[in-house]
Each structure stands twice: as C-alpha cells, then as structure tokens.
Amino acid sequence: MTTKSAVAAARATVYGYPRQGRNRELKKAIEGYWKGRVTADALRATAAELRSAHWRQLAGAGIHEVPTGDFSFYDHVLDTTVMVGAVPARHREAVHADALAGYFAMARGTQDVAPLEMTKWFDTNYHYLVPELGPDTVFAADSSRQVTELKEALSLGLTARPVLVGPVTYLLLAKPAPGVAADFEPLTLLDRLLPVYAEVLADLRAAGAEWVQLDEPALVQDRTPADLNAAARAYRDLGALTDRPKLLVASYFDRLGDALPVLAKAPVDGLALDFTGPAAANLDALAAVGGLPGKRLVAGVVDGRNIWINDLHRSLTTLGTLLGLAGQVDVAASCSLLHVPLDAAAEKDVDPQIRRWLAFAKQKTGEITTLATGLARGTDAITGELAANRAALASRANSPITRDPVVRARAEAVTDADARRPQPYAERAAAQRAHLDLPLLPTTTIGSFPQTAELRAARADLRAGRIDATGYEERIRAEIREVISFQEKTGLDVLVHGEPERNDMVQYFAERLDGYLATRHGWVQSYGTRYVRPPILAGDVSRPAPMTVRWTTYAQSLTGRPVKGMLTGPVTMLAWSFVRDDQPLADTARQVALALRDEVHDLEAAGTSVIQVDEPALRETLPLRRADHPDYLAWATGAFRLSTGGVRPDTQIHTHMCYAEFGDIVQAIDDLDADVISLEAARSHMRVAHELAAHGYPREAGPGVWDIHSPRVPSAEEATALLQEGLGAIPAERLWVNPDCGLKTRGWAETRASLEHLVAAARTVRDRLSPS
Ligand code: GLN
Ligand code: ZN
C-alpha cells in the first residue's frame, strides 16, 4: 500500500562549506602561488582536490544536495564580478593577460594598481571585495567557473546545486567606480545585469543543473520600496525565462520583512529562509502570506554562524509547522557554513564535557541530516540522536561552567548607577586637568607599537619551550623599555606600554578570563587567505587575576609621564568571539563588562590615571535591521559604561574606534561618556571631527592625523594642516593629537618618523595658539 503524501521526503542540504581544508591546504597553496613557489596548475589541482573532498564529506554525512560554486580562491563576490564581466578598467589588462594573476591583482592590488575595496559581509567577520560599477559598465557573462565546478560534482555522481550571489544583492553591495558620481546607484544597472544572469542560468542548466540557488541576503536589510520593486522585477524576469533551471532564492542573517511577500509572490520555484535568531520571525511572516503552496522551502534551522549544537527537538517543531506551509520542506543551515570552523572533533584540548556542546561545520551537516531524516520518517527514526542531543543540552544548561552563581549574583545586583560616573563631565575634566597637567593638544598613540619579528619569535620560543615564562617576560620588558624611552625622547605626552605581550586584542583577554575557550584548529576565513580563530564564550565570565596591570605598572615605573592602561571593551570582546546562544547577548556583555571593571579598578589602584577601553567593533555589530538598533545600542553602551563607570573623577577614560563612517552612531558614542575618544580621520580629512561638532559632542576627541593603514610617512606640514582642520571643529581645550589606530602592523622606521612629525605638528599649532 502506498500512502500519497502531500510533500516529498525532506532533503538535507547546505549553501557552502569552509574552503581552506583540514590543514589549511588552500591558504598554503595560494600563498605559495603568490610567492612563485606553487604553479597555477598545482594551485588549481589543490583546489579541485579540496572541492571534491568537501563534497564527499558532505555526501558521506548524508547531505542529499551539495552546493557548487561556493568555493573561492579569495572571495565569492569577487568571483561574481568575474562571472558578470565587471572587471574594473584598471585591472582588465592583467586579467586578460593571465586570468588567475589578474584575479589576485583585483583582490590584493599590485605595485601600480589599487585593489578593490574590501568590506564586511553583512554582520559577519568575513570580508568581500566591493564591486565597482558605473553608468558605463558593460556586463558580459562568464559562466566557466560555475560550469566547471558543477561538472566536477556531477562527475562524482552527486546531486549538486550551484550557488550564486543574486543580482539584486550583487548590485546593492556595489559602489560607484572611481571617477563616477558618488550618488550613482548601481541598482539602476539591473536591466543590464539580468540578461547576463539569464545566460549563466542557461549554461548551468545545459551543464546539468536541476536547481540553481541565488543568494539575496541584502534583502534582509531595511530596503526602500524602489529596492523591493527591483527585487520583484528581477525575479519576475528570471522566473519568466523558458530555458532555465529551477530557481531557489535564498536569504539569511536576518528576517526578510517587507521582502518576504515580494519573494513569495515571485515566479520562482523555491525560497531558502533563515529561521534562527531574529530571523525566526520569518515563520509567522511566511504563514501570514499564505506560505509557498506547491513550492520548495529550504528551512535554515541550524545556526550556520555559531558553533553550538542545535536543539533538535525545537528545530523539528519549527520544521513540523513549516510542513503545512510549502509543497516541499528541506533542511539546511541558516547560511553558508563558511562562517564556522571545520570540525569540533579536532579540538582535543577542549574538555570532552564541553566539546559535546560544540558543532562546527562537520557536526552541523550531521544535525541537518538527522533533522531531514526525522522530518521525512518521523522522530522514531532518530530516537538515538534525539536522546543524545537532549542529554548534551541538559549537561550544558546545568554545568557550573555555564552557570557560575557568583557571577550571576553579581550581574543581577548591578544597578543603573554602577554604569554611570557620578560626576558630570565638566567636573571630571577639571579634576583630570589638575591631576594630569597635560599641555594643550596633548599627544598620544592608540596603544600598540610595531609587533616585530623578534616579538613573534619570543612567543614562538615560549610555545616551543625554548624559553620559559621568565625569559619571555624579560623580552617583553625589554620591548616596553624601548617603547617608553622612544616616546619620552620623541616628546609624546600620554605614553603607552606598546602591547608587546598581545597576540591579538581579543584573544589575549579571552585567554585570561574564565568562561572563555580557545580552539586550536577553529580557523574561520576573515578575508582571502587570512583566517582567524575566534575564541568561544562558553560560560559565565569572570576574571581570576589581573590581566594587564603588571605590564602597565612596569611601563609607568620607567617614566614620570602618564602611561595609559589598555583594555579591549566588552562589545568588541563579544563581536570577535563566538557568543553564547543560551542567554541574551546583553547578559554576556554585562559579565564581560564586570570582569573588565575589575581590571579598570586594579589599574587605577596601581596608579594608572589614564585608561583606554577600545571598542572598534561597536558599529560593526549593529544589527542589520534598524528596528533592532536601539536595543543593541542600549546594552552595548551600558556595558561600556559598566566597565568604566567605577573610577575616580580624576581618572581619565579613553576609548578608541577605527572607522571613518560613524554618522549613524554618534549618539551612541556620546552615550559611552568617555572623557576622550580617538578615531580614524586622516583619510577623510577630519570629517569625523566635523560630525562630532555637528552633534554637539561635549567631550575631548582625537581625530587621527596619521593614516596608519599605509606605510607612508605623513610630513609635519600635513599633520599640522589636519590639526588646523580639526581645530575648525573642536576647540583646542578638547582636541587631542594621535594616529588613526594602533601601530602593530607598522614598521619601526615609519613609526619613528611619523610620530616625530606628529609631535612637531602639535608643537607648531600650540605655538600658533599661544605664542610663547
Ligand atoms: N589598542 C589597540 C591597538 O592599538 C586598538 C586596535 C584597534 O582599534 N583595532 O592596537
Ligand atoms: Zn583602531
């Protein structure tokens, strides 16, 4: 007997997989190619082997339909630029001469030609290369890479689905090419771009694709009616093509909102939606538009950008609800697995009790398969998996690691007053002036000094046991002596110890805080061949011992000038880590803030009069939807103030952020109530100084006068001109003189020269203000 089911059996799929390989083979091959040690053919062979290994891995884990085209030598948006023929004019010759070398030239630039600009992929820590378009852009289809990779997967006997960046998202991520009017809107090129997509789709169908996925994550951001119309037009036109594969339009990272009815109505064959975090709102929204009758729904119920095991029972409930809303329901991760590390089983150093809570890409594919089986055949088919999952979740919920009663009681007892400095700014400023006795236009730096080869060698020696902790300490102290003596000689006013002991501004603190976990192999692509290992916020956070006091007080013991203490702020600590998913972010931020508050307190007690708490990630963590901003900004600024609010009035709190575009968060910056803020400003000719002034920012600010992102040394005249410009916005009593950001990536030669010029500029302008 056959029961006729309304829905076909659920299938398991993913949209993308980590690219680098178990031992970062891809990174090694690409960097080898750049250095001329690996031939282009060898690089291509390594890439093909990795792709096929990944597909086999996915198929072996029970994934029914594998993605193709998600692999990249550098970035999938750059790949899309190649696919649609939008290579910038300045790179065309190189690409024509040698496609692979030209591709990397677009990504990294050459001696003579600038690369494409790089920016963050939505609110992840992945960076893409920004397409440059203009009214003269002529698109031309090049489906060769997509077709090749599809054929590779098909030749393994697998069901494969090419994944492309969708046309609307591609245009919304683009910016006007150099020389094109700044108000040019790339989306106006849609009608020119669609025929190119049509051609690629036809080629993929001819090569054997039944389905093609078009990713439109830009539609989860707030969109204008014009944007939504463009999306409607795009999918009406692509849907109307006769010679095309079935189209699956995917969105992720947040809810679709107004774009959901648009896509639900579009004549495409399926949608892939995110149902995790704030995107869970897609469920009700989908029901409200009457679902996707007769169409395919790919349900992203496994969080593709965090590393915790799924709550299988809860996901099955969601999936069960969705069954009634579409013709076919398949199971997936919420987004590409590019954003998580490969395999939690490789983390042999992590306590097995905790390791069972972790799901990296490999474990997630297992979860997706299990859910698909449960959906297709009923929970009886997955009783073992469900029981194991329930036990693991319970062990996490009841663990003393995730629930430290002391931390919880303390966080609970926090009052609003704890997160406010009791004295108004004017009173604090007077006390600080008396205490610190700084000149007008005080000079300082952002914290780090060059991370030299010797420093990296010292850390490697320590790890390898070639030196012991004492030997390492001595090397760090020697570096601090050098950095302090250089700053004194150069005439800087507020000194720093240079952060030589820090491998990374988040990892350093994560390693010293309870509740944080480090991984050994948890690499995630940040951009190109750069991979990072974000630490994991696993449990309740506390600080067993001071983390920085030893270095700061040592530096202070060497000089009569104030040495600034240096901490990474709570928001940045969260932003560059994998966060807990079992409590609100605000709660985790508060715990981190309390740990930092202890450090601030200890620094102050040890005689530190100036303490900087860096928050470079404050803006990048802004939720994608504007409606979610107020909530985020309230807890984020609250956490910062909680970490800094307990100090004396004459202790000066600094903060630092490194971006030039911050118009949308000026109020939040004001709400931090820091006494001094340093910001990136050199490239934009002090625009932030004017933005701060326009907002009526009442406290002190140091808009950077040296662009540290380039090895170029600014002249004293240049720095003087920038300072004068800054003075046009911020009165001299509240203006600081500093570089744009930390100097860890700079060499000593340019650091010396640039800081000398910076101090000279401050002196010149001081003289002009009050000639002695
Ligand atoms: N204090 C840090 C440094 O100087 C700040 C780095 C940053 O803003 N990203 O390196
Ligand atoms: Zn910075």
PDB file of N, CA, C and O in Angstrom, residues 78-109:
ATOM      1  N   LEU A  78      33.905  38.663  -5.403  1.00  0.00           N
ATOM      2  CA  LEU A  78      34.866  38.896  -6.486  1.00  0.00           C
ATOM      3  C   LEU A  78      34.621  37.901  -7.625  1.00  0.00           C
ATOM      4  O   LEU A  78      34.675  38.258  -8.802  1.00  0.00           O
ATOM      5  N   ASP A  79      34.322  36.655  -7.276  1.00  0.00           N
ATOM      6  CA  ASP A  79      34.012  35.653  -8.298  1.00  0.00           C
ATOM      7  C   ASP A  79      32.796  36.075  -9.118  1.00  0.00           C
ATOM      8  O   ASP A  79      32.725  35.826 -10.322  1.00  0.00           O
ATOM      9  N   THR A  80      31.835  36.692  -8.441  1.00  0.00           N
ATOM     10  CA  THR A  80      30.637  37.141  -9.146  1.00  0.00           C
ATOM     11  C   THR A  80      30.983  38.281 -10.096  1.00  0.00           C
ATOM     12  O   THR A  80      30.474  38.356 -11.219  1.00  0.00           O
ATOM     13  N   THR A  81      31.880  39.161  -9.644  1.00  0.00           N
ATOM     14  CA  THR A  81      32.350  40.243 -10.512  1.00  0.00           C
ATOM     15  C   THR A  81      32.949  39.673 -11.794  1.00  0.00           C
ATOM     16  O   THR A  81      32.704  40.172 -12.887  1.00  0.00           O
ATOM     17  N   VAL A  82      33.721  38.599 -11.653  1.00  0.00           N
ATOM     18  CA  VAL A  82      34.288  37.954 -12.834  1.00  0.00           C
ATOM     19  C   VAL A  82      33.174  37.328 -13.673  1.00  0.00           C
ATOM     20  O   VAL A  82      33.137  37.471 -14.892  1.00  0.00           O
ATOM     21  N   MET A  83      32.214  36.688 -12.998  1.00  0.00           N
ATOM     22  CA  MET A  83      31.136  35.990 -13.705  1.00  0.00           C
ATOM     23  C   MET A  83      30.299  36.942 -14.557  1.00  0.00           C
ATOM     24  O   MET A  83      29.831  36.569 -15.634  1.00  0.00           O
ATOM     25  N   VAL A  84      30.116  38.169 -14.061  1.00  0.00           N
ATOM     26  CA  VAL A  84      29.286  39.116 -14.827  1.00  0.00           C
ATOM     27  C   VAL A  84      30.139  40.078 -15.660  1.00  0.00           C
ATOM     28  O   VAL A  84      29.630  41.016 -16.253  1.00  0.00           O
ATOM     29  N   GLY A  85      31.442  39.837 -15.673  1.00  0.00           N
ATOM     30  CA  GLY A  85      32.314  40.629 -16.539  1.00  0.00           C
ATOM     31  C   GLY A  85      32.506  42.069 -16.102  1.00  0.00           C
ATOM     32  O   GLY A  85      32.754  42.944 -16.928  1.00  0.00           O
ATOM     33  N   ALA A  86      32.404  42.326 -14.791  1.00  0.00           N
ATOM     34  CA  ALA A  86      32.513  43.706 -14.309  1.00  0.00           C
ATOM     35  C   ALA A  86      33.910  44.018 -13.775  1.00  0.00           C
ATOM     36  O   ALA A  86      34.065  44.767 -12.809  1.00  0.00           O
ATOM     37  N   VAL A  87      34.909  43.471 -14.423  1.00  0.00           N
ATOM     38  CA  VAL A  87      36.303  43.736 -14.024  1.00  0.00           C
ATOM     39  C   VAL A  87      36.589  45.234 -14.206  1.00  0.00           C
ATOM     40  O   VAL A  87      36.341  45.784 -15.276  1.00  0.00           O
ATOM     41  N   PRO A  88      37.097  45.916 -13.165  1.00  0.00           N
ATOM     42  CA  PRO A  88      37.369  47.345 -13.299  1.00  0.00           C
ATOM     43  C   PRO A  88      38.389  47.611 -14.407  1.00  0.00           C
ATOM     44  O   PRO A  88      39.290  46.795 -14.643  1.00  0.00           O
ATOM     45  N   ALA A  89      38.252  48.753 -15.049  1.00  0.00           N
ATOM     46  CA  ALA A  89      39.109  49.087 -16.187  1.00  0.00           C
ATOM     47  C   ALA A  89      40.588  48.924 -15.841  1.00  0.00           C
ATOM     48  O   ALA A  89      41.360  48.385 -16.625  1.00  0.00           O
ATOM     49  N   ARG A  90      40.958  49.342 -14.624  1.00  0.00           N
ATOM     50  CA  ARG A  90      42.393  49.335 -14.315  1.00  0.00           C
ATOM     51  C   ARG A  90      42.968  47.925 -14.187  1.00  0.00           C
ATOM     52  O   ARG A  90      44.184  47.755 -14.141  1.00  0.00           O
ATOM     53  N   HIS A  91      42.100  46.930 -14.105  1.00  0.00           N
ATOM     54  CA  HIS A  91      42.588  45.545 -13.957  1.00  0.00           C
ATOM     55  C   HIS A  91      42.423  44.728 -15.230  1.00  0.00           C
ATOM     56  O   HIS A  91      42.839  43.579 -15.286  1.00  0.00           O
ATOM     57  N   ARG A  92      41.768  45.304 -16.240  1.00  0.00           N
ATOM     58  CA  ARG A  92      41.381  44.491 -17.391  1.00  0.00           C
ATOM     59  C   ARG A  92      42.574  43.876 -18.114  1.00  0.00           C
ATOM     60  O   ARG A  92      42.545  42.709 -18.478  1.00  0.00           O
ATOM     61  N   GLU A  93      43.615  44.680 -18.262  1.00  0.00           N
ATOM     62  CA  GLU A  93      44.781  44.176 -18.986  1.00  0.00           C
ATOM     63  C   GLU A  93      45.376  42.963 -18.275  1.00  0.00           C
ATOM     64  O   GLU A  93      45.658  41.936 -18.893  1.00  0.00           O
ATOM     65  N   ALA A  94      45.515  43.082 -16.967  1.00  0.00           N
ATOM     66  CA  ALA A  94      46.110  41.986 -16.194  1.00  0.00           C
ATOM     67  C   ALA A  94      45.240  40.740 -16.263  1.00  0.00           C
ATOM     68  O   ALA A  94      45.749  39.623 -16.432  1.00  0.00           O
ATOM     69  N   VAL A  95      43.926  40.920 -16.160  1.00  0.00           N
ATOM     70  CA  VAL A  95      43.022  39.767 -16.198  1.00  0.00           C
ATOM     71  C   VAL A  95      43.084  39.119 -17.582  1.00  0.00           C
ATOM     72  O   VAL A  95      43.075  37.893 -17.709  1.00  0.00           O
ATOM     73  N   HIS A  96      43.182  39.957 -18.603  1.00  0.00           N
ATOM     74  CA  HIS A  96      43.246  39.439 -19.962  1.00  0.00           C
ATOM     75  C   HIS A  96      44.542  38.635 -20.171  1.00  0.00           C
ATOM     76  O   HIS A  96      44.532  37.573 -20.774  1.00  0.00           O
ATOM     77  N   ALA A  97      45.632  39.157 -19.636  1.00  0.00           N
ATOM     78  CA  ALA A  97      46.934  38.505 -19.829  1.00  0.00           C
ATOM     79  C   ALA A  97      46.998  37.174 -19.088  1.00  0.00           C
ATOM     80  O   ALA A  97      47.545  36.193 -19.587  1.00  0.00           O
ATOM     81  N   ASP A  98      46.451  37.135 -17.882  1.00  0.00           N
ATOM     82  CA  ASP A  98      46.530  35.921 -17.066  1.00  0.00           C
ATOM     83  C   ASP A  98      45.387  35.979 -16.062  1.00  0.00           C
ATOM     84  O   ASP A  98      45.444  36.724 -15.084  1.00  0.00           O
ATOM     85  N   ALA A  99      44.364  35.174 -16.312  1.00  0.00           N
ATOM     86  CA  ALA A  99      43.133  35.288 -15.530  1.00  0.00           C
ATOM     87  C   ALA A  99      43.395  35.121 -14.028  1.00  0.00           C
ATOM     88  O   ALA A  99      42.862  35.875 -13.210  1.00  0.00           O
ATOM     89  N   LEU A 100      44.240  34.154 -13.668  1.00  0.00           N
ATOM     90  CA  LEU A 100      44.443  33.888 -12.250  1.00  0.00           C
ATOM     91  C   LEU A 100      45.245  35.012 -11.582  1.00  0.00           C
ATOM     92  O   LEU A 100      44.881  35.534 -10.533  1.00  0.00           O
ATOM     93  N   ALA A 101      46.337  35.418 -12.240  1.00  0.00           N
ATOM     94  CA  ALA A 101      47.139  36.512 -11.687  1.00  0.00           C
ATOM     95  C   ALA A 101      46.309  37.796 -11.627  1.00  0.00           C
ATOM     96  O   ALA A 101      46.376  38.553 -10.654  1.00  0.00           O
ATOM     97  N   GLY A 102      45.502  38.025 -12.666  1.00  0.00           N
ATOM     98  CA  GLY A 102      44.648  39.211 -12.695  1.00  0.00           C
ATOM     99  C   GLY A 102      43.606  39.185 -11.585  1.00  0.00           C
ATOM    100  O   GLY A 102      43.276  40.214 -10.994  1.00  0.00           O
ATOM    101  N   TYR A 103      43.091  37.989 -11.329  1.00  0.00           N
ATOM    102  CA  TYR A 103      42.107  37.824 -10.246  1.00  0.00           C
ATOM    103  C   TYR A 103      42.713  38.255  -8.911  1.00  0.00           C
ATOM    104  O   TYR A 103      42.124  39.035  -8.159  1.00  0.00           O
ATOM    105  N   PHE A 104      43.913  37.776  -8.639  1.00  0.00           N
ATOM    106  CA  PHE A 104      44.552  38.147  -7.374  1.00  0.00           C
ATOM    107  C   PHE A 104      44.962  39.627  -7.369  1.00  0.00           C
ATOM    108  O   PHE A 104      45.011  40.251  -6.314  1.00  0.00           O
ATOM    109  N   ALA A 105      45.235  40.178  -8.542  1.00  0.00           N
ATOM    110  CA  ALA A 105      45.553  41.614  -8.608  1.00  0.00           C
ATOM    111  C   ALA A 105      44.333  42.433  -8.191  1.00  0.00           C
ATOM    112  O   ALA A 105      44.455  43.435  -7.478  1.00  0.00           O
ATOM    113  N   MET A 106      43.149  42.001  -8.613  1.00  0.00           N
ATOM    114  CA  MET A 106      41.933  42.715  -8.189  1.00  0.00           C
ATOM    115  C   MET A 106      41.761  42.623  -6.681  1.00  0.00           C
ATOM    116  O   MET A 106      41.315  43.554  -6.019  1.00  0.00           O
ATOM    117  N   ALA A 107      42.123  41.454  -6.137  1.00  0.00           N
ATOM    118  CA  ALA A 107      41.923  41.224  -4.708  1.00  0.00           C
ATOM    119  C   ALA A 107      42.944  41.965  -3.858  1.00  0.00           C
ATOM    120  O   ALA A 107      42.614  42.498  -2.801  1.00  0.00           O
ATOM    121  N   ARG A 108      44.201  42.006  -4.343  1.00  0.00           N
ATOM    122  CA  ARG A 108      45.269  42.495  -3.472  1.00  0.00           C
ATOM    123  C   ARG A 108      46.006  43.700  -4.009  1.00  0.00           C
ATOM    124  O   ARG A 108      46.840  44.274  -3.318  1.00  0.00           O
ATOM    125  N   GLY A 109      45.710  44.072  -5.255  1.00  0.00           N
ATOM    126  CA  GLY A 109      46.430  45.187  -5.850  1.00  0.00           C
ATOM    127  C   GLY A 109      47.822  44.757  -6.275  1.00  0.00           C
ATOM    128  O   GLY A 109      48.278  43.652  -5.961  1.00  0.00           O
TER     129      GLY A 109
END
